PDB file of C-alpha atoms and ligand atoms in Angstrom:
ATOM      1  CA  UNK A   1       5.827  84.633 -50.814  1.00  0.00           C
ATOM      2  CA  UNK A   2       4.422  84.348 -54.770  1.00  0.00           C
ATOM      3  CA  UNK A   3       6.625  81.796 -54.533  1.00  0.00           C
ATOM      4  CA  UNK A   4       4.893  80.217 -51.876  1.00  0.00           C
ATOM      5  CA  UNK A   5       1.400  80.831 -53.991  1.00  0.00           C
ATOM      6  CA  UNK A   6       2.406  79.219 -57.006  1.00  0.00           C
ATOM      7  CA  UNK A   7       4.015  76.338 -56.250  1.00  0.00           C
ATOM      8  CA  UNK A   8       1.917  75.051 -53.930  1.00  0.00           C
ATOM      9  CA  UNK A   9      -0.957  74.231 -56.870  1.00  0.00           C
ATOM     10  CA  UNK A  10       1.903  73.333 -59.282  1.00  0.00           C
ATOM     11  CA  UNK A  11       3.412  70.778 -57.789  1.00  0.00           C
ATOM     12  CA  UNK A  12      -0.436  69.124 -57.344  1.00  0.00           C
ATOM     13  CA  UNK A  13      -0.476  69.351 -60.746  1.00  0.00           C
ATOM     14  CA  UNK A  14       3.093  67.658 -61.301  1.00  0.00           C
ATOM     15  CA  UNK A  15       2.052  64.808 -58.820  1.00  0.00           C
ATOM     16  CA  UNK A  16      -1.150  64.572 -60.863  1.00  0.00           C
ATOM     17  CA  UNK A  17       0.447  64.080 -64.357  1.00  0.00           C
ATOM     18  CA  UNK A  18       3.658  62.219 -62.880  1.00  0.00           C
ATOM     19  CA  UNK A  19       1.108  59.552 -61.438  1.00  0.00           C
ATOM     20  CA  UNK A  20      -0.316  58.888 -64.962  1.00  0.00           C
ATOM     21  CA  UNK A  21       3.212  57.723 -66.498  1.00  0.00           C
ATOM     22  CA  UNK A  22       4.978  54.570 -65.151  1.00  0.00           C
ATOM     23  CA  UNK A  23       3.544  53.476 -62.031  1.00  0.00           C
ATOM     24  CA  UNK A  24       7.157  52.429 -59.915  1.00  0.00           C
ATOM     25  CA  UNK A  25       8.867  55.597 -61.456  1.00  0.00           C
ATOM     26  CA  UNK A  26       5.645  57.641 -60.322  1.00  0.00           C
ATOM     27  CA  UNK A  27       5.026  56.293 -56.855  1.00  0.00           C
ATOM     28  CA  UNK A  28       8.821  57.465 -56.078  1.00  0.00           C
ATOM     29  CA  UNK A  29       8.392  60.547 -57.271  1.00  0.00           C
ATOM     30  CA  UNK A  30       4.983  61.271 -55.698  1.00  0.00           C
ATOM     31  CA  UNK A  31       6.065  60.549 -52.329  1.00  0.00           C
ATOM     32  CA  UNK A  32       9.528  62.874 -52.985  1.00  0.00           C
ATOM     33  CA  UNK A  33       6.830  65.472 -54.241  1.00  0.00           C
ATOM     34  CA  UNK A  34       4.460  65.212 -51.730  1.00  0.00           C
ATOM     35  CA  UNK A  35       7.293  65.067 -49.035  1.00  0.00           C
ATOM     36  CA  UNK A  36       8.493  68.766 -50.718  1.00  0.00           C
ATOM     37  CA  UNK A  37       4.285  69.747 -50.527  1.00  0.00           C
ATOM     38  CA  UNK A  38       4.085  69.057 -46.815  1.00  0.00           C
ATOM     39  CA  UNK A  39       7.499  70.929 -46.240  1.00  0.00           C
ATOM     40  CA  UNK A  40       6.345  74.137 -48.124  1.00  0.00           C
ATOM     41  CA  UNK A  41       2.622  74.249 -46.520  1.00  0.00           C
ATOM     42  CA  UNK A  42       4.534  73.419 -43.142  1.00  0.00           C
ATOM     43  CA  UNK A  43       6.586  76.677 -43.984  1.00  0.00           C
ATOM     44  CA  UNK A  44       3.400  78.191 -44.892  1.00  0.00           C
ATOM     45  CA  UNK A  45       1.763  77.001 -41.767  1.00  0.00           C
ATOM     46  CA  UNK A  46       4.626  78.399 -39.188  1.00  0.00           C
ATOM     47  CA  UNK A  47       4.653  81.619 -40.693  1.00  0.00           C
ATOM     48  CA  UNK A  48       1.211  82.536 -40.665  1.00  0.00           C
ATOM     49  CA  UNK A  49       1.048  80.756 -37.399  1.00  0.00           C
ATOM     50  CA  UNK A  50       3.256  83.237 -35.929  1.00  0.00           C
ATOM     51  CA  UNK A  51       1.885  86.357 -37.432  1.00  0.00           C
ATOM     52  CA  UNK A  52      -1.581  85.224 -36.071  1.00  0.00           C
ATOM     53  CA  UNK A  53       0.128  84.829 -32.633  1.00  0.00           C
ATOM     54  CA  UNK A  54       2.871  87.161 -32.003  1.00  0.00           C
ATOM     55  CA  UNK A  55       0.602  90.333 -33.044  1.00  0.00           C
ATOM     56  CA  UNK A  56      -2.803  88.957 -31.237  1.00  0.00           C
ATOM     57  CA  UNK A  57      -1.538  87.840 -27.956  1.00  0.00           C
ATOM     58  CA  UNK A  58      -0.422  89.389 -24.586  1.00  0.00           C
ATOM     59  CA  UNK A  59       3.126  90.000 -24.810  1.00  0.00           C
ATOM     60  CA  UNK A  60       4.790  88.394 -21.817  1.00  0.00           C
ATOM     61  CA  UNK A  61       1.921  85.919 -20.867  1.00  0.00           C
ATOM     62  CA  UNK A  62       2.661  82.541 -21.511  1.00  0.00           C
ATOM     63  CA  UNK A  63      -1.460  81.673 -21.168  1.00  0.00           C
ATOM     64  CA  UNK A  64      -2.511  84.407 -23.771  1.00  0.00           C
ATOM     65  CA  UNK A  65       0.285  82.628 -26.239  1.00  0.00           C
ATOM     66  CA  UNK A  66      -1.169  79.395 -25.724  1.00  0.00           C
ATOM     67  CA  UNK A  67      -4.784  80.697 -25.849  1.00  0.00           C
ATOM     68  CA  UNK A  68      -4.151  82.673 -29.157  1.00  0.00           C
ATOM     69  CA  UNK A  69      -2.721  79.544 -30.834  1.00  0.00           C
ATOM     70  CA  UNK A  70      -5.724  77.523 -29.819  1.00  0.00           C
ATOM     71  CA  UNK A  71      -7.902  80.419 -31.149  1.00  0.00           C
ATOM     72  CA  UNK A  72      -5.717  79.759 -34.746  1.00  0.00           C
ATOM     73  CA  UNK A  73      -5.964  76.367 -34.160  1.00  0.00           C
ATOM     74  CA  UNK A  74      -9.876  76.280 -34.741  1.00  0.00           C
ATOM     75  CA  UNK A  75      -9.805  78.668 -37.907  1.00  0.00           C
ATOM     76  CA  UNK A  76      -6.326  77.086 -39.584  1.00  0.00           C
ATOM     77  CA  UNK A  77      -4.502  74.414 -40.272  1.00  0.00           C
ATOM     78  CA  UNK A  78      -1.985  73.945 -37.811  1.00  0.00           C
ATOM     79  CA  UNK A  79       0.283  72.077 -35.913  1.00  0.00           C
ATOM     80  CA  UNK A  80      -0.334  72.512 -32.431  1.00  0.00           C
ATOM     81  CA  UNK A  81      -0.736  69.387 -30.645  1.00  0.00           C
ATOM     82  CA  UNK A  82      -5.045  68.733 -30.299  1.00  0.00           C
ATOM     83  CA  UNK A  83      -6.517  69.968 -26.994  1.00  0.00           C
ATOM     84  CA  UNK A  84      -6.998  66.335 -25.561  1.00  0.00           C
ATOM     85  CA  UNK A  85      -3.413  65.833 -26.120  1.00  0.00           C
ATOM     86  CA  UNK A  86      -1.888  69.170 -24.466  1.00  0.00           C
ATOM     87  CA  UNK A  87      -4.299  68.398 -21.557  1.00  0.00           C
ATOM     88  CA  UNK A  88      -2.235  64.768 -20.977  1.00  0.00           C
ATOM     89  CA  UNK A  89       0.903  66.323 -21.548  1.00  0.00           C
ATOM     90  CA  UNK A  90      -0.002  69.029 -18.834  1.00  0.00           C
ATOM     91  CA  UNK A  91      -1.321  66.273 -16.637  1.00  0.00           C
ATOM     92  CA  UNK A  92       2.224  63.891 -17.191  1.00  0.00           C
ATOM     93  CA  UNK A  93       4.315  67.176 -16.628  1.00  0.00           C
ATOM     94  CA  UNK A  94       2.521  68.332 -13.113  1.00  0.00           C
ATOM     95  CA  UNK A  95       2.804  64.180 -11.995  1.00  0.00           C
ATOM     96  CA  UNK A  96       6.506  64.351 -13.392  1.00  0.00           C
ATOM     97  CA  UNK A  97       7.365  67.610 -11.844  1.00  0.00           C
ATOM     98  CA  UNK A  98      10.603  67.263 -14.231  1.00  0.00           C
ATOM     99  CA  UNK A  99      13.330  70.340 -13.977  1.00  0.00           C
ATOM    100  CA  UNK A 100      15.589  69.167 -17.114  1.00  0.00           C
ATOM    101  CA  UNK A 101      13.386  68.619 -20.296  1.00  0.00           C
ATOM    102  CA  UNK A 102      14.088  67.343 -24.011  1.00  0.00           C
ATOM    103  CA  UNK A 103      11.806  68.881 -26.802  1.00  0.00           C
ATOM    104  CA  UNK A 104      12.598  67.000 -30.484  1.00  0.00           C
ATOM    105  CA  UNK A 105      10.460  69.014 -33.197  1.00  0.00           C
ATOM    106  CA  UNK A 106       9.551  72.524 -31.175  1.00  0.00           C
ATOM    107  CA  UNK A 107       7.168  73.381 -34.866  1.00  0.00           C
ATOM    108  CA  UNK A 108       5.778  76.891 -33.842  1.00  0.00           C
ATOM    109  CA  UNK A 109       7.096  77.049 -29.985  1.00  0.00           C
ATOM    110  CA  UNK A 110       3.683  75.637 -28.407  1.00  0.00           C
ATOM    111  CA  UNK A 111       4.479  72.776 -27.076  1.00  0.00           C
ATOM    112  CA  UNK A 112       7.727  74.113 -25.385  1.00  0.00           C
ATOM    113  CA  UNK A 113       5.745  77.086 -23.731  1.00  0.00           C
ATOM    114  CA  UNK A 114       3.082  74.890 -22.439  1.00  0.00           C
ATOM    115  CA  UNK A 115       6.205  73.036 -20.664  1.00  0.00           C
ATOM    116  CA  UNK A 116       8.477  75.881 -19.475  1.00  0.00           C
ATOM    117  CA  UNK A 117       5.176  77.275 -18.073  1.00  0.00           C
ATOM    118  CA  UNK A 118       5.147  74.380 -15.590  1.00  0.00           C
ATOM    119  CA  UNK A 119       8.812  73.735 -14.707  1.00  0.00           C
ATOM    120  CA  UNK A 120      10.087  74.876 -11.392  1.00  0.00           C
ATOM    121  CA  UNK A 121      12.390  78.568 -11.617  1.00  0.00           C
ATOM    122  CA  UNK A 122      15.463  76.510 -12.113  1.00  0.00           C
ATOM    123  CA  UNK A 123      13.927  74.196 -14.974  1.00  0.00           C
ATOM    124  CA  UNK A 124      15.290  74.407 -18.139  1.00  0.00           C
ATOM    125  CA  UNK A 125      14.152  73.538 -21.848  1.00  0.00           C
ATOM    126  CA  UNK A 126      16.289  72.077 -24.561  1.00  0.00           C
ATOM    127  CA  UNK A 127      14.467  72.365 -27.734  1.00  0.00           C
ATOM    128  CA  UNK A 128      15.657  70.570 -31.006  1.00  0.00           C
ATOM    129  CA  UNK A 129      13.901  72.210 -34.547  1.00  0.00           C
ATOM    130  CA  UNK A 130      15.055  70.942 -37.391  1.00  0.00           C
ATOM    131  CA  UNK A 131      13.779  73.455 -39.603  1.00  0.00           C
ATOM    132  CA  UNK A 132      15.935  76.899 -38.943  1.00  0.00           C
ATOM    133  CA  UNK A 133      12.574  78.890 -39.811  1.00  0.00           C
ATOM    134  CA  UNK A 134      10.694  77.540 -37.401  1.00  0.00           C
ATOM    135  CA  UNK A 135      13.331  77.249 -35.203  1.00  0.00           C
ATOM    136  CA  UNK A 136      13.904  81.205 -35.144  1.00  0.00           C
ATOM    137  CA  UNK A 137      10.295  81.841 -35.214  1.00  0.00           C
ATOM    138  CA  UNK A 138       9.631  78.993 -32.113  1.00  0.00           C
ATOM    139  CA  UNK A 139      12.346  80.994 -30.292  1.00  0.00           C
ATOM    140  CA  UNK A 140      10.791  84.724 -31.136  1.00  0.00           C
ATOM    141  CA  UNK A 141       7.361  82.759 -29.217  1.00  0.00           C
ATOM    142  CA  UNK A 142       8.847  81.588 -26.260  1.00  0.00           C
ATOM    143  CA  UNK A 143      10.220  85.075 -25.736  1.00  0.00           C
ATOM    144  CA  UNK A 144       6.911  86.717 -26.023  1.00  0.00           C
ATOM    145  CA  UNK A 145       5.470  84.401 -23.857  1.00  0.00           C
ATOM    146  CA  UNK A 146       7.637  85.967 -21.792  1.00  0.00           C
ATOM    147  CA  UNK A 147      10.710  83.192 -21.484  1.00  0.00           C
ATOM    148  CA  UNK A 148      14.337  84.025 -20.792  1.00  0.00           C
ATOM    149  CA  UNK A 149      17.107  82.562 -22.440  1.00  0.00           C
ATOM    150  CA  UNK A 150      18.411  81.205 -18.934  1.00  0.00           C
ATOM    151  CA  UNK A 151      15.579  79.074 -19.407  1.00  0.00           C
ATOM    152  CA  UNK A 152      15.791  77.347 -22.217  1.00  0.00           C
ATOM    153  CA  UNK A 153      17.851  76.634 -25.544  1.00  0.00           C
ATOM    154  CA  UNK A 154      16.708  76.255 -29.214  1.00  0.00           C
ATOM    155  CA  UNK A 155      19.190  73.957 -31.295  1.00  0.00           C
ATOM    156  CA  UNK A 156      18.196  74.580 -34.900  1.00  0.00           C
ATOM    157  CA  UNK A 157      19.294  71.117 -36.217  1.00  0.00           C
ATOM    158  CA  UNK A 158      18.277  67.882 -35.950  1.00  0.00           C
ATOM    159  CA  UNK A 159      17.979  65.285 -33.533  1.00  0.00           C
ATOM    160  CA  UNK A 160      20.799  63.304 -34.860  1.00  0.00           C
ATOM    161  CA  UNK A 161      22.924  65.903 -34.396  1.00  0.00           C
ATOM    162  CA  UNK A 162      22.170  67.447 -31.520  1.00  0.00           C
ATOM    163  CA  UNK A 163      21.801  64.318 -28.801  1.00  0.00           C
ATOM    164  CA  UNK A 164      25.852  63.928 -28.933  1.00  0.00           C
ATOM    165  CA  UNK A 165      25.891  67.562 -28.163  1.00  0.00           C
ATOM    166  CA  UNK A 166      24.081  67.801 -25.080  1.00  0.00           C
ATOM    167  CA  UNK A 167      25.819  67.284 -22.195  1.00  0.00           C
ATOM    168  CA  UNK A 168      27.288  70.608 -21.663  1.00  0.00           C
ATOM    169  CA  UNK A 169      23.681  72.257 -21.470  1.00  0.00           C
ATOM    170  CA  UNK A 170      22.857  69.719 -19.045  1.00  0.00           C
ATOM    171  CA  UNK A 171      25.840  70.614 -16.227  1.00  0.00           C
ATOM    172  CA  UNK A 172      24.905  72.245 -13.521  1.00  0.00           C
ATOM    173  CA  UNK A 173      26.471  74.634 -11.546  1.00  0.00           C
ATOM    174  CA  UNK A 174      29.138  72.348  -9.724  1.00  0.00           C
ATOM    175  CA  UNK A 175      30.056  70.342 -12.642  1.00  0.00           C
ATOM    176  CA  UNK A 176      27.933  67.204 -12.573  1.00  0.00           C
ATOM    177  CA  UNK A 177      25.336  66.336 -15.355  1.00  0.00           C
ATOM    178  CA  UNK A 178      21.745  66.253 -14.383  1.00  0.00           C
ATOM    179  CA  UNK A 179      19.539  63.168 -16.703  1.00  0.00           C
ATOM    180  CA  UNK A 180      16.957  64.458 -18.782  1.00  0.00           C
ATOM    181  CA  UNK A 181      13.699  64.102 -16.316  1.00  0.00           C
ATOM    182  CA  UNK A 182      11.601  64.466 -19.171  1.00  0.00           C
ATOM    183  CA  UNK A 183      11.632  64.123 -23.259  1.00  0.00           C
ATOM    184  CA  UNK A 184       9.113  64.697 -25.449  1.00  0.00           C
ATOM    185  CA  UNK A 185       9.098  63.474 -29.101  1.00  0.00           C
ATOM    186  CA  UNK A 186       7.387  65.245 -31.934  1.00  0.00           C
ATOM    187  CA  UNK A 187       9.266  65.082 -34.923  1.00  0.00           C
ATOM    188  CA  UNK A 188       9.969  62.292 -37.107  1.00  0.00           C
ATOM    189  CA  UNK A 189       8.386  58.953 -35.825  1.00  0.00           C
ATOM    190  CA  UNK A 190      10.666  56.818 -37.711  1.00  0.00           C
ATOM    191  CA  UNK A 191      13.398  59.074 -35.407  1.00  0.00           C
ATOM    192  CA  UNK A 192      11.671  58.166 -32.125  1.00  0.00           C
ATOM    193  CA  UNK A 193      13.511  54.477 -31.709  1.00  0.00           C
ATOM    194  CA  UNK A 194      17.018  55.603 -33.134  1.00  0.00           C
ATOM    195  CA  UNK A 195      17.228  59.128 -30.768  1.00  0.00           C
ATOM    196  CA  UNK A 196      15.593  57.288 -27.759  1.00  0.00           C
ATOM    197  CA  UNK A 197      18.984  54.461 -28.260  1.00  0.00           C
ATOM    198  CA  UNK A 198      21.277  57.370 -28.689  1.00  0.00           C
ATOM    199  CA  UNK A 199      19.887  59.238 -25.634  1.00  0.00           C
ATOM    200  CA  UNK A 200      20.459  56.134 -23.273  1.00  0.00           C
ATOM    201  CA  UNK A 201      23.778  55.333 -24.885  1.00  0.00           C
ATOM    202  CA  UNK A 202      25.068  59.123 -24.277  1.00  0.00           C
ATOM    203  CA  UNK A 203      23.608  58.609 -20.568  1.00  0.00           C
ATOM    204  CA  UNK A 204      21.563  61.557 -20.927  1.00  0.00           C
ATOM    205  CA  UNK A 205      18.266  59.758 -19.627  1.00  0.00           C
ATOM    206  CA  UNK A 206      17.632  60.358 -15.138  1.00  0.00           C
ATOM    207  CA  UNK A 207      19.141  57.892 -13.449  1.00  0.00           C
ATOM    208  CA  UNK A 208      16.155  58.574 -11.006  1.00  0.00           C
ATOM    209  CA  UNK A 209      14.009  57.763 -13.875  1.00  0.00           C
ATOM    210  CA  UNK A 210      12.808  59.652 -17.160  1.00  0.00           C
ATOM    211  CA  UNK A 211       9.353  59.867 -19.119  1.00  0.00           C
ATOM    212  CA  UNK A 212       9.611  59.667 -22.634  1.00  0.00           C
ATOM    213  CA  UNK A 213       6.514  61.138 -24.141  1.00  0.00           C
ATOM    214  CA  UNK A 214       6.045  60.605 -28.250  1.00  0.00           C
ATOM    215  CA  UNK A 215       3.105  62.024 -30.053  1.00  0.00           C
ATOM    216  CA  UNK A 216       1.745  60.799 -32.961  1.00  0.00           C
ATOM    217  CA  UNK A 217       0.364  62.831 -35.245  1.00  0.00           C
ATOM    218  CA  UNK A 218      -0.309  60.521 -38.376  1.00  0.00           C
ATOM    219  CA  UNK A 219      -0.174  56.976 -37.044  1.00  0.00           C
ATOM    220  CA  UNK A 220       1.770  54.695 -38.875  1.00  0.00           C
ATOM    221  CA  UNK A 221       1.170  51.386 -36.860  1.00  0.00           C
ATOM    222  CA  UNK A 222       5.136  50.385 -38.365  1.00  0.00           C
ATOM    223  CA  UNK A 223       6.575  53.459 -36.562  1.00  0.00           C
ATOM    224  CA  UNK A 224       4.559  52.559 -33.254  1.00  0.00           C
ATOM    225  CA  UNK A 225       5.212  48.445 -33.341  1.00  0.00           C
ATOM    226  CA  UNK A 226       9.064  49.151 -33.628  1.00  0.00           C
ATOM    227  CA  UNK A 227       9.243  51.057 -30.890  1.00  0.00           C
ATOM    228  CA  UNK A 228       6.941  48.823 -28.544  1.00  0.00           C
ATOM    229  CA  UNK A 229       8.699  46.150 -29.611  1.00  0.00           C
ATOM    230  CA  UNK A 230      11.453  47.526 -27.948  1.00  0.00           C
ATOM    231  CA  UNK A 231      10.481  48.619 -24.787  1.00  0.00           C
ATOM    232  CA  UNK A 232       8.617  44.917 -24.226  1.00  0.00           C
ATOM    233  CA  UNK A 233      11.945  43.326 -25.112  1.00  0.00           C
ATOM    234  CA  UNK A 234      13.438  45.305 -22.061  1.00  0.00           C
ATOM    235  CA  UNK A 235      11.088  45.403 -19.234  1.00  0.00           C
ATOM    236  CA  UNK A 236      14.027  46.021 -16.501  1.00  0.00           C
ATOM    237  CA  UNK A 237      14.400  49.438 -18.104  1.00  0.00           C
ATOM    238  CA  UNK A 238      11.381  50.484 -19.538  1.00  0.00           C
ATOM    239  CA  UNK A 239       7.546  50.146 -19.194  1.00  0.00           C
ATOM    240  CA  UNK A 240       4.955  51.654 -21.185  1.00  0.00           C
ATOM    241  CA  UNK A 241       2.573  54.234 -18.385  1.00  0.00           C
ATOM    242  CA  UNK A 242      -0.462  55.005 -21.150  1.00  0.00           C
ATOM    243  CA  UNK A 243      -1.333  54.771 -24.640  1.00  0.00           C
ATOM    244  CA  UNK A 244      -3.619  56.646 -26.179  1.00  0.00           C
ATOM    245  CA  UNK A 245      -4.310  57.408 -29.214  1.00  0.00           C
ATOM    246  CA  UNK A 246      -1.622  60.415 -30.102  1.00  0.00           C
ATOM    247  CA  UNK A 247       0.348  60.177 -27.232  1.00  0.00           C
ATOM    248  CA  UNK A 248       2.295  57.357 -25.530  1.00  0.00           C
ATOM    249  CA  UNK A 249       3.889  57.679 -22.460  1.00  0.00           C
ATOM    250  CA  UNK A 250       7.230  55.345 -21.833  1.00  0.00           C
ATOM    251  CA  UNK A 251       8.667  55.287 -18.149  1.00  0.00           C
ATOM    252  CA  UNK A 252      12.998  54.649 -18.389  1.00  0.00           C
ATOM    253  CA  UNK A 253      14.761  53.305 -15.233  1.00  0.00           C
ATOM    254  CA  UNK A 254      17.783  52.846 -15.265  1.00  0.00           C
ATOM    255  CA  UNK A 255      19.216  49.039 -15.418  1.00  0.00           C
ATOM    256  CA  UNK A 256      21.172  47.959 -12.505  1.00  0.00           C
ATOM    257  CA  UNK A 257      24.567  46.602 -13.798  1.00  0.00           C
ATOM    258  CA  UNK A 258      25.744  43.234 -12.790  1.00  0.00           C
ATOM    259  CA  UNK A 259      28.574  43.438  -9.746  1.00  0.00           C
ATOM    260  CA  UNK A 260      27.890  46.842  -9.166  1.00  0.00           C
TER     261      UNK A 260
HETATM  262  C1  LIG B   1      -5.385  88.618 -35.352  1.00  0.00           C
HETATM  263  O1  LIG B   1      -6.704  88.120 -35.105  1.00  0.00           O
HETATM  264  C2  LIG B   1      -7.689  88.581 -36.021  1.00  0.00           C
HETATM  265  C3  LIG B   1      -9.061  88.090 -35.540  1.00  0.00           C
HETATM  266  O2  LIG B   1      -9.013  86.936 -34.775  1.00  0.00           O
HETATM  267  C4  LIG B   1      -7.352  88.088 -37.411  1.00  0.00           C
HETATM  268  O3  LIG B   1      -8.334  88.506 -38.333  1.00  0.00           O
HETATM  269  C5  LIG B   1      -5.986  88.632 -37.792  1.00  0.00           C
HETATM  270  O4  LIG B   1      -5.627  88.157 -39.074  1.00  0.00           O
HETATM  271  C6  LIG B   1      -4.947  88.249 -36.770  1.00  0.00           C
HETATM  272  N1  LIG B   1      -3.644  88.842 -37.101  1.00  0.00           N
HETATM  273  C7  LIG B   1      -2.705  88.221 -37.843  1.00  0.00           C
HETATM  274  C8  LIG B   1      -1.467  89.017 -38.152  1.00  0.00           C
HETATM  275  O5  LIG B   1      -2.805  87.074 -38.237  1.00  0.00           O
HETATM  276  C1  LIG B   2      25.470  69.237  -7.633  1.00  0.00           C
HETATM  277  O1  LIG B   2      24.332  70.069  -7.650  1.00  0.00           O
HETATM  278  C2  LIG B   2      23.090  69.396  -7.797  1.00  0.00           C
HETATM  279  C3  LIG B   2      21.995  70.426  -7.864  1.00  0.00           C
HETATM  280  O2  LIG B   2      22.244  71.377  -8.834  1.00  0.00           O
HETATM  281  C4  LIG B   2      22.908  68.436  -6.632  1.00  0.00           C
HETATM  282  O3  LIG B   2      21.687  67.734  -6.819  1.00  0.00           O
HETATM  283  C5  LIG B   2      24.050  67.459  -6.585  1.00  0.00           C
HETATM  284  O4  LIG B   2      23.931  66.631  -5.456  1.00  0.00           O
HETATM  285  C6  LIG B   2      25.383  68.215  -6.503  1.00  0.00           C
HETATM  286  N1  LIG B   2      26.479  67.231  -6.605  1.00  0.00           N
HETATM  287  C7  LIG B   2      27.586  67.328  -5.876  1.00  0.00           C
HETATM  288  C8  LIG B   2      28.612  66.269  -6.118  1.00  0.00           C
HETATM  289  O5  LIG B   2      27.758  68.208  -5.065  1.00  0.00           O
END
């Protein structure tokens, strides 16, 4: 934890004299730096996050979970989606009514109880986490909030890794792979293009049709033209349903093959 403390203001301090030497050499290592900042006050920020939650909630109700985190939300720093944006994702799930949903970047578990709270008995939650803290301390929430493992599944790794590895949570009981109805993308936005190719190439998306939700937290316009880009440059499969500001909401339809 002093750990934690001290390096927080040190590493300020080392982006602050690095940026007063050469200016190429400096703006590399300032954005390694500050990449290693963000990661350690992100660490900082689950942790505390789930202290605040876990011991002031109701154990075993998904609302008082979501409540307490909102209560953190307006005291801390955190990195809970905003209210306006859980209230569209709430409103997209309940249009969607999805049973087989993709989380990429579950961050402190809020996002993935606000969705298994709305999926049907049989629904079931993949969650990707990239960090392995937040990962284990994501899972710990979803538990509280009263979530059983037949529910849903936490891969600690990242989303490169764990699209080729999905198919076997997605069989059902007589063999044959359910699509994804839903998948919602709140990790990396420079991810968001690459994972949404891999997901259609693995055949993991509905062939009744999937909503691809990806929240933006810190828009980059780059990250967001890229991906537009691509959905206008394939209107048989995709349109785009809303835009707004953090959240944009893609609709995937599978393309009828020629002769088929
Ligand atoms: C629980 O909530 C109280 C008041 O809202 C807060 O002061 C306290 O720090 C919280 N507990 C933890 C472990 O964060
Ligand atoms: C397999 O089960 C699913 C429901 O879990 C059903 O929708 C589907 O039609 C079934 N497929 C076959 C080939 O029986």
């Amino acid at each position: 934890m002093w750990l934690m403390v001290v390096s927080v203001p040190l590493l300020s301090a080392v982006v602050m004299v690095l940026s007063c030497y050469s200016l190429t050499d400096a703006s590399l290592w300032r954005r390694a730096l500050a990449w290693a900042l963000r990661r350690v006050r992100g660490a900082a920020s689950v942790r505390s996050a789930h202290a605040f939650v876990f011991s002031n909630c109701t154990h075993g109700k998904a609302d008082s979970v979501l409540e307490t985190f909102d209560l953190y939300a307006d005291t801390h720093p955190s990195l809970c989606i905003s209210p306006q944006t859980a209230e569209e994702l709430d409103a997209v799930v309940k249009r969607v009514r999805p049973s087989r949903v993709l989380e990429l970047g579950m961050h402190c578990g809020y996002t993935s109880v606000r969705l298994l709270r709305l999926l049907p008995p049989a629904g079931r939650l993949i969650t990707v986490e990239m960090d392995p803290l937040a990962a284990e301390l994501g899972e710990e929430i979803i538990l509280v909030a009263g979530f059983k493992h037949s529910q849903f599944q936490v891969l600690p790794c990242s989303s490169s890794e764990a699209i080729p590895t999905l198919h076997p949570f997605l069989e059902s009981d007589n063999g044959t792979t359910d699509g994804l109805d839903l998948v919602l993308m709140d990790h990396d936005p420079q991810e968001y293009l690459p994972d949404l190719l891999a997901l259609e190439r693995e055949d993991l998306l509905s062939v009744a049709g999937c909503s691809v939700l990806l929240i933006y937290r810190n828009q980059r316009a780059e990250d967001r033209r890229e991906i537009l880009d691509h959905i206008r440059r394939r209107p048989d499969s995709y349109c785009i349903r809303s835009e707004l500001y953090s959240m944009l909401e893609i609709s995937y339809k599978k393309e009828k093959q020629d002769g088929t």
